[in-house]
Each structure stands twice: as C-alpha cells, then as structure tokens.
Coordinates of N, CA and C in Angstrom, one line a residue:
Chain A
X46 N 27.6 -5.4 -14.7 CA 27.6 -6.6 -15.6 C 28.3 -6.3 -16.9
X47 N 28.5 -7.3 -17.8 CA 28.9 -7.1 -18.8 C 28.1 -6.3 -19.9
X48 N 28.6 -5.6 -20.6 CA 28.5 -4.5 -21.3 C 28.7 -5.0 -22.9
X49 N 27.3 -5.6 -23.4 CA 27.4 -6.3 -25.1 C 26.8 -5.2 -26.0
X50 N 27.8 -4.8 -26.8 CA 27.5 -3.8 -28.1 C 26.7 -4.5 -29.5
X51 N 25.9 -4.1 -30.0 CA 25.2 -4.7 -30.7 C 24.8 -4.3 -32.1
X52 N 25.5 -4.3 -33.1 CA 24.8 -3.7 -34.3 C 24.3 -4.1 -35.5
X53 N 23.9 -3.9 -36.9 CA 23.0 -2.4 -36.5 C 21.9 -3.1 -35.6
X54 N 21.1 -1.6 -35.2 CA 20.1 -2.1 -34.8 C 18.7 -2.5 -35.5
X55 N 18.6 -1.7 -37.1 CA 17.9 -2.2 -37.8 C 19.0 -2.4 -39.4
X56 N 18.3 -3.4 -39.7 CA 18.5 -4.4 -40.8 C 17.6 -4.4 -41.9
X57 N 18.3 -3.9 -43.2 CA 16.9 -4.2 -44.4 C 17.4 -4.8 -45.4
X58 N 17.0 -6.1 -45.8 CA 17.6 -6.7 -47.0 C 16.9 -6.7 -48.1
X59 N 16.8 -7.3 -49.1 CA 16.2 -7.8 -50.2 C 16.1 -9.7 -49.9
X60 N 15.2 -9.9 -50.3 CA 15.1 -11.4 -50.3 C 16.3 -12.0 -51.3
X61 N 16.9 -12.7 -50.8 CA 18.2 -13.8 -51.3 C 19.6 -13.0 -51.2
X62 N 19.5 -11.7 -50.5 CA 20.8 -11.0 -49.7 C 21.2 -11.9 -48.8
X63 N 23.0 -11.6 -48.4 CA 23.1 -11.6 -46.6 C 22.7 -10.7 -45.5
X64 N 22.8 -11.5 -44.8 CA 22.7 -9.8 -43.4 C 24.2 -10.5 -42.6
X65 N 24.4 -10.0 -41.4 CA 25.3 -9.4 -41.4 C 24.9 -8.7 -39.5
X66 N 24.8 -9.5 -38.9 CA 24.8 -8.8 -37.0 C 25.9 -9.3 -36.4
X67 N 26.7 -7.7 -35.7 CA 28.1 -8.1 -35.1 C 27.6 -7.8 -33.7
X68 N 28.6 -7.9 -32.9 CA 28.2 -7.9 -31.5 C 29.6 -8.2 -31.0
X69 N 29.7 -7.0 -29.9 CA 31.2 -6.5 -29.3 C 31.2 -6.6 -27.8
X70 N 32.2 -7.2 -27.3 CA 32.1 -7.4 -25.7 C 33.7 -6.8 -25.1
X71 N 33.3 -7.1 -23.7 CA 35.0 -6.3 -22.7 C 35.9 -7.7 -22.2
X72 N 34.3 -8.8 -22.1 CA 35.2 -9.5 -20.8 C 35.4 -10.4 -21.3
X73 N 36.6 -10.6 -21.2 CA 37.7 -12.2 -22.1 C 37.9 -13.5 -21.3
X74 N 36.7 -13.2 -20.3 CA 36.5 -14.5 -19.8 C 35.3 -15.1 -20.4
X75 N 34.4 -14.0 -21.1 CA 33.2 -14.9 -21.9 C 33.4 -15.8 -22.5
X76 N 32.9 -17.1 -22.3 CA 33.2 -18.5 -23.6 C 32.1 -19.0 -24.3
X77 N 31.2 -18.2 -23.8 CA 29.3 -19.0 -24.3 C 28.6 -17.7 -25.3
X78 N 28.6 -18.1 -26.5 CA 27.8 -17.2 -27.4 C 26.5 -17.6 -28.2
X79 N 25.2 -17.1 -27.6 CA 24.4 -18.2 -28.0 C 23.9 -16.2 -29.0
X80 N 22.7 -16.9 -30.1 CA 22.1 -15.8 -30.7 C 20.5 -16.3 -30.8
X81 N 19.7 -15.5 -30.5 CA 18.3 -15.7 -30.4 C 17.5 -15.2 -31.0
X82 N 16.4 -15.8 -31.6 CA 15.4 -15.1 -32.7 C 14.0 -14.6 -31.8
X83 N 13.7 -13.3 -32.3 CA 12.7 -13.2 -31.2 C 11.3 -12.7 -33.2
X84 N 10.5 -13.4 -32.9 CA 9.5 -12.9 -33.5 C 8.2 -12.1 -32.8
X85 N 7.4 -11.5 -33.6 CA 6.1 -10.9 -33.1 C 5.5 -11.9 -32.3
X86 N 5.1 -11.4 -30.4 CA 4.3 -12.2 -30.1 C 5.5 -13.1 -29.9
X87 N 6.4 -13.3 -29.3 CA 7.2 -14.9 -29.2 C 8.3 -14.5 -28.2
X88 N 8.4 -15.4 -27.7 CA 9.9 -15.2 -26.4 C 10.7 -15.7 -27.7
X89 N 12.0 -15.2 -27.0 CA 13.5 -15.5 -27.9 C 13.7 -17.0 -28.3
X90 N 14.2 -17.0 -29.4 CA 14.1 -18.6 -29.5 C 15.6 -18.9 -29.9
X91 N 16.6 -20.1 -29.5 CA 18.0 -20.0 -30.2 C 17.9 -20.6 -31.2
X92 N 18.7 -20.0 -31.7 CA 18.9 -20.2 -33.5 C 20.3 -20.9 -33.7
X93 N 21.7 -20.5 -32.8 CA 22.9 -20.9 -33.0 C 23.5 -20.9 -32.1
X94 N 24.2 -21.3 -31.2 CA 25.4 -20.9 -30.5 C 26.5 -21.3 -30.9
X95 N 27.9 -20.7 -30.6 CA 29.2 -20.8 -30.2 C 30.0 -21.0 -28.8
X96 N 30.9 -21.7 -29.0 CA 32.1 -21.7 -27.5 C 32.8 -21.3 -28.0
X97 N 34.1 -20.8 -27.1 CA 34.6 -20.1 -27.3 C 36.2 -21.1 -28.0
X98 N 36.4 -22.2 -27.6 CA 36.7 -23.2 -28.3 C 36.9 -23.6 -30.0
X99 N 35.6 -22.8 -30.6 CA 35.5 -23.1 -31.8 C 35.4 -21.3 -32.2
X100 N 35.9 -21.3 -33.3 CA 36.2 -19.9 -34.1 C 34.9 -19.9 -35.2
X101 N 34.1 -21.1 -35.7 CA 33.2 -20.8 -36.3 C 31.9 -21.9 -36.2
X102 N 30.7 -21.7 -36.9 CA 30.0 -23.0 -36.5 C 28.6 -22.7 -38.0
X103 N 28.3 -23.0 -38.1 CA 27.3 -23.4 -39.6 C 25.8 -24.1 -39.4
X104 N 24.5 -23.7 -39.8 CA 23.9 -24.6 -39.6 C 22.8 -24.2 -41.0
X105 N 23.4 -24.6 -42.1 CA 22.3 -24.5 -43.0 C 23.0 -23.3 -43.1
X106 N 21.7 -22.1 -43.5 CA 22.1 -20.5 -44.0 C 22.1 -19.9 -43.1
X107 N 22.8 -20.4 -42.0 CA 22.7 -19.4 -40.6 C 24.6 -20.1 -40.2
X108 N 25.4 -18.8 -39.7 CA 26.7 -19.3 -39.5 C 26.9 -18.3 -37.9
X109 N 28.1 -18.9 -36.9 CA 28.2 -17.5 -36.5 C 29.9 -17.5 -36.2
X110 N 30.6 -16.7 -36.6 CA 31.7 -16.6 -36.4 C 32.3 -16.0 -34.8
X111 N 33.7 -16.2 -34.6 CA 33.8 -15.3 -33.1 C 35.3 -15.3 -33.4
X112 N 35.6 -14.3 -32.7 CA 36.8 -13.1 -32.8 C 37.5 -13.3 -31.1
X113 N 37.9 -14.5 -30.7 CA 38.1 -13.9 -29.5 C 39.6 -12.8 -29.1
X114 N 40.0 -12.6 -30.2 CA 41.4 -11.8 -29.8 C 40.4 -10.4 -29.8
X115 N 40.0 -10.0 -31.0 CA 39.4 -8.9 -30.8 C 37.8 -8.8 -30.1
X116 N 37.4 -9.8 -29.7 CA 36.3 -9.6 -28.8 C 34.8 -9.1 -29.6
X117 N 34.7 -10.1 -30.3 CA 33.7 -10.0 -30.7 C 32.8 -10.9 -32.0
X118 N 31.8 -11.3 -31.8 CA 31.2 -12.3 -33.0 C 30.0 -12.0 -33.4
X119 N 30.1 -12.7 -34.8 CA 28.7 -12.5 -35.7 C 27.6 -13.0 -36.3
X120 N 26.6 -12.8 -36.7 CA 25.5 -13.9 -37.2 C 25.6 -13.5 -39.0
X121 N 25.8 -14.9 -39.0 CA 25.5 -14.7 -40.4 C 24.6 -15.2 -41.3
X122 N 23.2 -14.6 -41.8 CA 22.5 -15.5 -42.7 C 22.4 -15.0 -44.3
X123 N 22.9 -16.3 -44.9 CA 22.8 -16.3 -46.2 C 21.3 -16.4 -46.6
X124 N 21.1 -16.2 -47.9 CA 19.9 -16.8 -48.7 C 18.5 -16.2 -48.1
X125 N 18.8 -14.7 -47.8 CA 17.8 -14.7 -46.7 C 16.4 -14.3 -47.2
X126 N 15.7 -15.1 -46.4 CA 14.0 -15.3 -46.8 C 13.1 -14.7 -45.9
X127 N 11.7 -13.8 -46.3 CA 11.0 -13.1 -45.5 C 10.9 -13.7 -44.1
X128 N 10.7 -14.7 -44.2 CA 10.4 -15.6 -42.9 C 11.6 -15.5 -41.8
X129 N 12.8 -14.6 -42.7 CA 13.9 -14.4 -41.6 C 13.5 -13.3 -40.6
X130 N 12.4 -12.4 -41.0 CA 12.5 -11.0 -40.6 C 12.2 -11.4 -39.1
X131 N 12.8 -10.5 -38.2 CA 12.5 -10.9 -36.6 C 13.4 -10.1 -36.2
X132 N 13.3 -9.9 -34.7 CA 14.7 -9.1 -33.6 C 15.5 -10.1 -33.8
X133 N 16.5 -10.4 -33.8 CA 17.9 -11.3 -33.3 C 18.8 -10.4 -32.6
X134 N 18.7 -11.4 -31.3 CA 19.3 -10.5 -30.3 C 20.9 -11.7 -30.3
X135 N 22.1 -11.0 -29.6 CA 23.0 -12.0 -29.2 C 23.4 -11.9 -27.7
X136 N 24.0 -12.9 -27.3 CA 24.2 -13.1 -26.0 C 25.4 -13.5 -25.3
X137 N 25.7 -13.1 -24.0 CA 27.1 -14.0 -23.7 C 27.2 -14.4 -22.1
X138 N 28.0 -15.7 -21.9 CA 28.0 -15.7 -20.9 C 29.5 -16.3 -20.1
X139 N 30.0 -16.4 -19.0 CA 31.0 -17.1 -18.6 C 30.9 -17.9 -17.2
X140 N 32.2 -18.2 -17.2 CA 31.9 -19.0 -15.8 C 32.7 -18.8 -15.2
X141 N 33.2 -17.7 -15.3 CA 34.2 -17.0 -14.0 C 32.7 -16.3 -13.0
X142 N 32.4 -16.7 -11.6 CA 31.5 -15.8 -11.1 C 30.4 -15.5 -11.7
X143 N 30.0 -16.3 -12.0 CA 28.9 -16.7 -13.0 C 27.8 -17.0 -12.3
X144 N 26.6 -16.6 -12.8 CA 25.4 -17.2 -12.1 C 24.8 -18.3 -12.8
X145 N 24.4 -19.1 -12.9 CA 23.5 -20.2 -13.5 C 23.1 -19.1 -14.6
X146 N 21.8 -19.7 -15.5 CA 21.1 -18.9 -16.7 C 21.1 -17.2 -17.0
X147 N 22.8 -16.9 -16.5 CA 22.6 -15.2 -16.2 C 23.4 -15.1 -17.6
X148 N 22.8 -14.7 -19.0 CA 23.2 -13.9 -20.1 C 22.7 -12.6 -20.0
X149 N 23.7 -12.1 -20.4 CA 24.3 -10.7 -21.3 C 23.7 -10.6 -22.4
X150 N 22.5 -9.6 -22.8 CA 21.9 -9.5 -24.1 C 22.7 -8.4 -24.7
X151 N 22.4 -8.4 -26.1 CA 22.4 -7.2 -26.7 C 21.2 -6.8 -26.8
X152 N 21.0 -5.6 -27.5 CA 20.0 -4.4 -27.4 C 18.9 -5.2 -28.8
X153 N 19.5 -5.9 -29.8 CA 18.3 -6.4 -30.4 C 18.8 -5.8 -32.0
X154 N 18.4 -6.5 -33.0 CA 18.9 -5.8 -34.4 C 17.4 -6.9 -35.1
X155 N 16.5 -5.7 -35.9 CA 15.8 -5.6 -36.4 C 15.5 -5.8 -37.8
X156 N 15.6 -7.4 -38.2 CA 15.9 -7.8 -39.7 C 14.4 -7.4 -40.6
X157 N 14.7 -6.9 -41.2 CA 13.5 -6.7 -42.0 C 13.6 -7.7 -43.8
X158 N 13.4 -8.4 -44.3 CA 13.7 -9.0 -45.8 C 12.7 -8.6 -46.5
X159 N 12.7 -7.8 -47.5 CA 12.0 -7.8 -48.7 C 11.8 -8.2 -49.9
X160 N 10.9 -9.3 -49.9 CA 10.4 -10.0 -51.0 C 10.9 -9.2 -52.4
Chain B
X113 N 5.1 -25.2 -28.6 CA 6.7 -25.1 -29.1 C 7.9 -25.0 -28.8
X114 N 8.1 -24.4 -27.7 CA 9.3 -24.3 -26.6 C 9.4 -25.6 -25.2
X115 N 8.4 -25.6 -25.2 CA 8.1 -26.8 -24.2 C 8.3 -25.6 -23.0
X116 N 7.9 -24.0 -22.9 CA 8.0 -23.3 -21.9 C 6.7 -22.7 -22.1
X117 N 6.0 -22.7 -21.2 CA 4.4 -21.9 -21.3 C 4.0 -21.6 -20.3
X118 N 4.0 -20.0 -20.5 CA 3.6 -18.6 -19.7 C 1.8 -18.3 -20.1
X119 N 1.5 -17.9 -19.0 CA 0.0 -17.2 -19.2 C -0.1 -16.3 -17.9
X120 N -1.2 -15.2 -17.7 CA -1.6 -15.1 -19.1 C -0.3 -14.3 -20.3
X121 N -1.0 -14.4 -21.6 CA -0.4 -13.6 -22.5 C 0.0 -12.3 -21.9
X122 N -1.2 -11.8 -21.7 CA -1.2 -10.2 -21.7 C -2.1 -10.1 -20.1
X123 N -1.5 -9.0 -19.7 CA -2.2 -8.5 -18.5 C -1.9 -6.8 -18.4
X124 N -3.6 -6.4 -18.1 CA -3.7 -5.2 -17.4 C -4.0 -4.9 -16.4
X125 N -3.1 -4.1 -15.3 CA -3.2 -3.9 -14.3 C -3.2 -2.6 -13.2
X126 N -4.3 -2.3 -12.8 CA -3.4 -0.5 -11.7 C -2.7 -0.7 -10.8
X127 N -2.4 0.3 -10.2 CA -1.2 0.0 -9.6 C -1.4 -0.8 -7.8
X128 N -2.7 -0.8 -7.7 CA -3.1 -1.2 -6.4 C -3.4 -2.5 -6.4
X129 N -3.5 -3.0 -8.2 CA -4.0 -4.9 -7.4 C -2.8 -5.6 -7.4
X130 N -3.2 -7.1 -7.0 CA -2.4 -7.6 -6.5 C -2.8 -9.0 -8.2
X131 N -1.4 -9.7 -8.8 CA -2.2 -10.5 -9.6 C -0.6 -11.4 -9.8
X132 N -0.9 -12.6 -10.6 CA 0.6 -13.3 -10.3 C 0.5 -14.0 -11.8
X133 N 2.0 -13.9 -12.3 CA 2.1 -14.7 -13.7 C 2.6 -15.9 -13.2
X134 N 2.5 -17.2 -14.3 CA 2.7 -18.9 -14.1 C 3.3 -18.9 -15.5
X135 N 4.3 -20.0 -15.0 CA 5.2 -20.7 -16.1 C 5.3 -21.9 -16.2
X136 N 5.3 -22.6 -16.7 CA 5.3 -24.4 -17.0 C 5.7 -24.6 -17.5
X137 N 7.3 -25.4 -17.3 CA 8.2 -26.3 -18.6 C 7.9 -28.1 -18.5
X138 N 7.9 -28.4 -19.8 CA 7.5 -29.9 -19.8 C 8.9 -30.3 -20.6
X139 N 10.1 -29.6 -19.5 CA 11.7 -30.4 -21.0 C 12.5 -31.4 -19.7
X140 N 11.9 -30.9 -18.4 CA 12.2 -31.9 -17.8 C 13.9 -31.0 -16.6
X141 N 14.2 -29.9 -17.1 CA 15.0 -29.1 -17.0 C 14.6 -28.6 -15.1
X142 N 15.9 -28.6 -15.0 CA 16.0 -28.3 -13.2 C 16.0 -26.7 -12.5
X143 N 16.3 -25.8 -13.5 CA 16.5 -24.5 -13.7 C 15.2 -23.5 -14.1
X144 N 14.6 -22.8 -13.9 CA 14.0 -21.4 -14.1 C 14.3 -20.5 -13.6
X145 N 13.4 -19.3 -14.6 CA 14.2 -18.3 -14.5 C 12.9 -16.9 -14.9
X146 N 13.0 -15.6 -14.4 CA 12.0 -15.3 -14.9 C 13.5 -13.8 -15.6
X147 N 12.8 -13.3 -16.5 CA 13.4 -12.1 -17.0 C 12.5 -11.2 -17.5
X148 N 12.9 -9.8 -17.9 CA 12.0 -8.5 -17.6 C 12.7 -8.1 -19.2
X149 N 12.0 -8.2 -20.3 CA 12.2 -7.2 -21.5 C 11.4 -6.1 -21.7
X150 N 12.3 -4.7 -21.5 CA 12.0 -3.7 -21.6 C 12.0 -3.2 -23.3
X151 N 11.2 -2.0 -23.7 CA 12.1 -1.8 -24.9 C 13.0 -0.7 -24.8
X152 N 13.6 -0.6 -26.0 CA 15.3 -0.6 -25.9 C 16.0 -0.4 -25.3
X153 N 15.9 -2.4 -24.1 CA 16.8 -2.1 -23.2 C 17.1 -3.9 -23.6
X154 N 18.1 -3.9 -23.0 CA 18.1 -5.9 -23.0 C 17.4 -6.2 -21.7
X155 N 17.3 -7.8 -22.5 CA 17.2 -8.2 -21.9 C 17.6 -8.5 -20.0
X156 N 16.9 -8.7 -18.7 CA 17.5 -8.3 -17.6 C 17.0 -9.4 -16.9
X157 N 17.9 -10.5 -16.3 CA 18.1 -11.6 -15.6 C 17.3 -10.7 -14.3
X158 N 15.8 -11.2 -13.5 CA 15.0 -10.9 -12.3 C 15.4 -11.8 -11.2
X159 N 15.1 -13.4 -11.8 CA 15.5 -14.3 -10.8 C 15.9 -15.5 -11.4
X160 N 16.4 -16.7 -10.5 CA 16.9 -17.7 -10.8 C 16.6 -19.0 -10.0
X161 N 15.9 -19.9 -10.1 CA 15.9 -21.2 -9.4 C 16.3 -22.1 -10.1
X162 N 17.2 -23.0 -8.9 CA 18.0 -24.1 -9.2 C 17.3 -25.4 -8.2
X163 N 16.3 -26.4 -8.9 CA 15.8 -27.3 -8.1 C 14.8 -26.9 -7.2
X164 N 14.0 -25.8 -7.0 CA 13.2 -25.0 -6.7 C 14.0 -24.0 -5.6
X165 N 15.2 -24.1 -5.5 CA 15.3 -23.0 -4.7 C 15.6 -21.7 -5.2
X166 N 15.8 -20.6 -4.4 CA 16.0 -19.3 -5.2 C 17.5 -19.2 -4.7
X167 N 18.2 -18.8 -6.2 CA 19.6 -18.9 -5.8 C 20.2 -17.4 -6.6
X168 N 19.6 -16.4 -6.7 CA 19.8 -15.3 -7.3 C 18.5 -14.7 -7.4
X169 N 18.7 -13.6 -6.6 CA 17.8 -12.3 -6.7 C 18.3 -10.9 -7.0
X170 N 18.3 -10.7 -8.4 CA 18.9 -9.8 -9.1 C 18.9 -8.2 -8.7
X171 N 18.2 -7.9 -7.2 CA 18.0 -6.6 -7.0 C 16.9 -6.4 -7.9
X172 N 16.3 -7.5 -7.7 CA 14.9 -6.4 -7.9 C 13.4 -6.4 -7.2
X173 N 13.0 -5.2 -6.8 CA 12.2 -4.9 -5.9 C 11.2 -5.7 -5.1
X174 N 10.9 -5.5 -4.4 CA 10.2 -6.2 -3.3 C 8.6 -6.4 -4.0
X175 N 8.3 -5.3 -5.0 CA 6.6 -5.7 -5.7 C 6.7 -6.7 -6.1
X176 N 7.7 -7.5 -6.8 CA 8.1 -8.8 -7.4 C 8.5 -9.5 -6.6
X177 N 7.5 -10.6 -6.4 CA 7.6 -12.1 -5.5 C 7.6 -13.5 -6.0
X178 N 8.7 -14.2 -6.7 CA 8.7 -15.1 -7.4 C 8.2 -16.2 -6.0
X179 N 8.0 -17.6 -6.9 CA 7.6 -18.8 -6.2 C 7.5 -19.5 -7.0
X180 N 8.5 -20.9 -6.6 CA 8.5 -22.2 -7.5 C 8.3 -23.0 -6.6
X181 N 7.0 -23.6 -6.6 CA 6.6 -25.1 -5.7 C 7.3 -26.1 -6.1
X182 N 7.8 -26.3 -7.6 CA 8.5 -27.8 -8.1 C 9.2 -27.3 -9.5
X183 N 10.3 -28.4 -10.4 CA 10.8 -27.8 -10.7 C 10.1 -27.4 -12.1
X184 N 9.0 -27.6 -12.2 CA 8.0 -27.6 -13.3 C 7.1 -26.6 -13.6
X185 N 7.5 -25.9 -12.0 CA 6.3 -24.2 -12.3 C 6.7 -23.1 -11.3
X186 N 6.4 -22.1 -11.8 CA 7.5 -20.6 -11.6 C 6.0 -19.8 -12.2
X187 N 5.9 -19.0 -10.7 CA 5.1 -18.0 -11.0 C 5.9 -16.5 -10.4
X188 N 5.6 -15.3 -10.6 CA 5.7 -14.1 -10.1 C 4.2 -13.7 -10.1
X189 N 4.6 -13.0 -8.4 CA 3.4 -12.6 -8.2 C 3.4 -11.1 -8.3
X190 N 2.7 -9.9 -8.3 CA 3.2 -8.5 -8.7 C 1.7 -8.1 -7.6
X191 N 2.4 -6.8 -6.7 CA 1.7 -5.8 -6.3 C 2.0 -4.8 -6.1
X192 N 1.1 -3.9 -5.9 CA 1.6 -2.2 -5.7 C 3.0 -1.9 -6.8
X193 N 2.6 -2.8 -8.5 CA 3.2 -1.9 -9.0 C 3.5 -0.7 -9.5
X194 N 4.3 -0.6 -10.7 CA 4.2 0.6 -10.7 C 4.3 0.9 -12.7
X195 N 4.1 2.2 -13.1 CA 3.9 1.9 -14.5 C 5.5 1.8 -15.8
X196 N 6.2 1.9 -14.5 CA 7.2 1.6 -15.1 C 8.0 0.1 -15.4
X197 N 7.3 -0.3 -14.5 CA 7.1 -2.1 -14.8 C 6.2 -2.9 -15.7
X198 N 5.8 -1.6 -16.7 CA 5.2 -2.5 -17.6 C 6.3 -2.8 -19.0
X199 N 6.3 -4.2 -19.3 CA 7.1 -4.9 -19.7 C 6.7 -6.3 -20.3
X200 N 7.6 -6.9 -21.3 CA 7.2 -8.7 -21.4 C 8.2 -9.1 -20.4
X201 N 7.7 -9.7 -19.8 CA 8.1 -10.5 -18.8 C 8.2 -12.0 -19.2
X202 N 9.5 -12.6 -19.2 CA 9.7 -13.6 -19.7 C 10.3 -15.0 -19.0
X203 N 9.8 -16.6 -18.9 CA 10.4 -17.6 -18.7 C 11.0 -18.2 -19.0
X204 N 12.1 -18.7 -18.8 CA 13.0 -19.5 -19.0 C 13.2 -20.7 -18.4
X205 N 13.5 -21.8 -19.0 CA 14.4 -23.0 -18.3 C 15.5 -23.2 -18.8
X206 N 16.6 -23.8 -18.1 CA 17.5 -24.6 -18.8 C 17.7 -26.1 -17.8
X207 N 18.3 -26.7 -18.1 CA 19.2 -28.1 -17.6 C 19.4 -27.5 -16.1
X208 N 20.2 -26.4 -15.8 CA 20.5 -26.4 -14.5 C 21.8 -27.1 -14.0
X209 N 22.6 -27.6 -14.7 CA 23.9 -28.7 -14.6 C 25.1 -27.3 -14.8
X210 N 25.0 -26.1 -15.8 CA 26.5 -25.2 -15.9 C 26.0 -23.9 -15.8
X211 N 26.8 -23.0 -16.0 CA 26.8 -21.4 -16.0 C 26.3 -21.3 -18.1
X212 N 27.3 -21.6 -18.8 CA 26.9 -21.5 -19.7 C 25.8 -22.8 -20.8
X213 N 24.5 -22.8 -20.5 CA 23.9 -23.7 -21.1 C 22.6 -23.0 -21.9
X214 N 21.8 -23.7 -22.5 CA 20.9 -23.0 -23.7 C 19.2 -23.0 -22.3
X215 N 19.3 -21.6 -22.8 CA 18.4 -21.3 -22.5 C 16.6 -21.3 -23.0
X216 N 15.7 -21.9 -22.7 CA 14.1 -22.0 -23.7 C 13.3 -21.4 -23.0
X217 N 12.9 -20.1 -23.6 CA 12.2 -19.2 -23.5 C 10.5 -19.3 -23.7
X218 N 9.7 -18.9 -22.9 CA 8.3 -19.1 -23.2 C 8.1 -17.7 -23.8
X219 N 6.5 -17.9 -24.1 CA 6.1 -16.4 -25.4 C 6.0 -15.4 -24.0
X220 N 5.8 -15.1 -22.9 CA 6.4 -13.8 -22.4 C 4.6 -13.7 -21.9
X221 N 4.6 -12.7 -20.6 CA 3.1 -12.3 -20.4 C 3.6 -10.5 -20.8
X222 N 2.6 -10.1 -21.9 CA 3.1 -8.8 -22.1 C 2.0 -7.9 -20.7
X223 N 2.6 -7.3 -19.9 CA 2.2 -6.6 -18.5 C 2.1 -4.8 -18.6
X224 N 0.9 -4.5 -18.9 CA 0.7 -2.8 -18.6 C 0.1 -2.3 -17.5
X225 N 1.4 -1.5 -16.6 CA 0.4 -1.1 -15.5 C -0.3 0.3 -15.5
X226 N -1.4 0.6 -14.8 CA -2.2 1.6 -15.8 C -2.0 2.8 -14.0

C-alpha cells in the first residue's frame, strides 16, 4: 500500500504559536487529502480536507496546503489554543484501484499547546 | 457526536472466549468499515461493506468475523484471539457513492487480550 511519511511526530507549542504537520507520499495518483483530529478517548475526527484540484483550503485557524509536484501537504494551525492539543494524523487516498473507505494514514503527530 | 457509536468502550478478554463488538451509524450512510489502531502503527483498513455486503477483506485473520445485517449496524465478532490483537478498534461510515469520500469515525472499543 501506499507508504505516508509523517512529521514531526511530537509537537510543543506555546499557546498563540503555529504548528506546522507535513506529510510526504510516492503515489501521484493520490487526489484526496483529508487530516484528522484524534483526542483522548475519541475516534479520529476530520478537521480539513484537500483535492488534489485545489493547492490550498482555509477554515478559520486551520489551513492545509498540498505540493502535488513535490508530493506532499500540510496542516496548518494558526492562533493555537490548548484545546488544539490532540494526535492529528493525515491521510490519502485515490481512485486508481482504489477500494471504497481505504485511506493511507500517517503514523500520527502529537500536538501538545502550552498555556 | 459523530453520529457513529461503537460499544463496548473497552473490553477484556483471554484468549479462549469468544465476544463481538457493535457499531451504529444514524447519518444514513451506505458504507462501513471496521479498522484496527495499533500504537505506533497507522491506522489499518480490516474490512469494508458496501450496502451490507462485504466487498474487501483486507487479509486479515480468520479470529475476526465481521457481520453487517443492514446498513446501520456492523459488528466484529473475535475468538481464539490472540494478545497481539489488542488494539482500538475502530468504525467508520461514509456515503458509499466514491473511493475518495469523508470518512466518520466512532470513539473505538479499546480491546486487551490477556
């Protein structure tokens, strides 16, 4: 399967920093980039996605950019507040040979915010 | 919150019983899905139904027996596991219409086999 690189894996900000999670792929047939918030106790929740269509997308203090020449996109949150702290994992998927709900995680990056 | 709800939470188990997790989506979605979060591993696509049928079985083992009666409930049943299958185990639905669509996740039954 595809093979998503994921960094870092832990994250420490100061409250009202950015963070800053990239995430690196092979196959240039991926066109679906969704990013997921996993808290304590909670299945992943989406926070943002991308196609591959659009080079950037915004939603409030959460952005996520994508690189498809160089293969690869990022989460971006501004203004960041304790209540950010969580796993955020990123994801990808295509539709070449594709299975229905078959994403590609990454390994998970571990936002920590300090008040 | 997700309109996806897994129970139980949490389960402990040896390796000789026999016991099954349930999933419930109320989004009206044609698709489930169950998935296996390990730690530090990703996430791992187990199985897939489309309209209750099973249309992907990801290689994995025969202790794991999924079953969807309708498109509204998805259980795995587990026996003669083993302790390496302890894991959150997690549900999903989506739409069921594309390859790439948003996936809603329930809170996961966290599973230790002893």
């Amino acid at each position: 399967g595809e093979n998503v690189e994921q960094h870092p894996s832990t994250l420490s900000v100061q409250e009202g920093d950015s963070a800053v999670i990239k995430c690196t792929y092979s196959d240039s047939a991926s066109n679906y980039f969704p990013w997921y918030k996993q808290e304590l106790g909670k299945g992943p929740q989406l926070i943002i996605d991308i196609r591959s269509n659009v080079g950037e997308k915004k939603d409030q203090r959460i952005a996520v950019t994508l690189n498809k020449t160089a293969k690869h996109f990022s989460l971006h949150i501004t203004e960041t507040q304790p209540e950010d702290s969580a796993v955020y994992f990123c994801a990808l998927s295509s539709d070449r040979g594709s299975t229905l709900g078959r994403l590609y995680f990454g390994r998970g990056t571990q936002l920590t915010v300090w008040p | 919150e997700t309109g996806v709800t897994q129970t139980p939470r949490h389960l402990v188990m040896g390796m000789t019983n026999k016991k099954s997790l349930k999933c419930e989506q109320h989004l009206g979605h044609n698709a489930m899905y169950w998935y296996k979060q390990s730690a530090k591993k990703p996430l791992e696509l187990m199985f897939v139904y489309s309209l209750e049928e099973r249309v992907e079985n990801n290689s994995v083992p025969s202790r794991f027996s999924p079953e969807c009666p309708n498109s509204s409930h998805l259980f795995l049943h587990l026996h003669t596991l083993q302790p390496e299958d302890s894991a959150l185990y997690l549900c999903a639905s989506s739409q069921g219409q594309t390859t790439n669509e948003k996936l809603f996740f329930g809170s996961g039954t966290q599973l230790s086999v002893l």
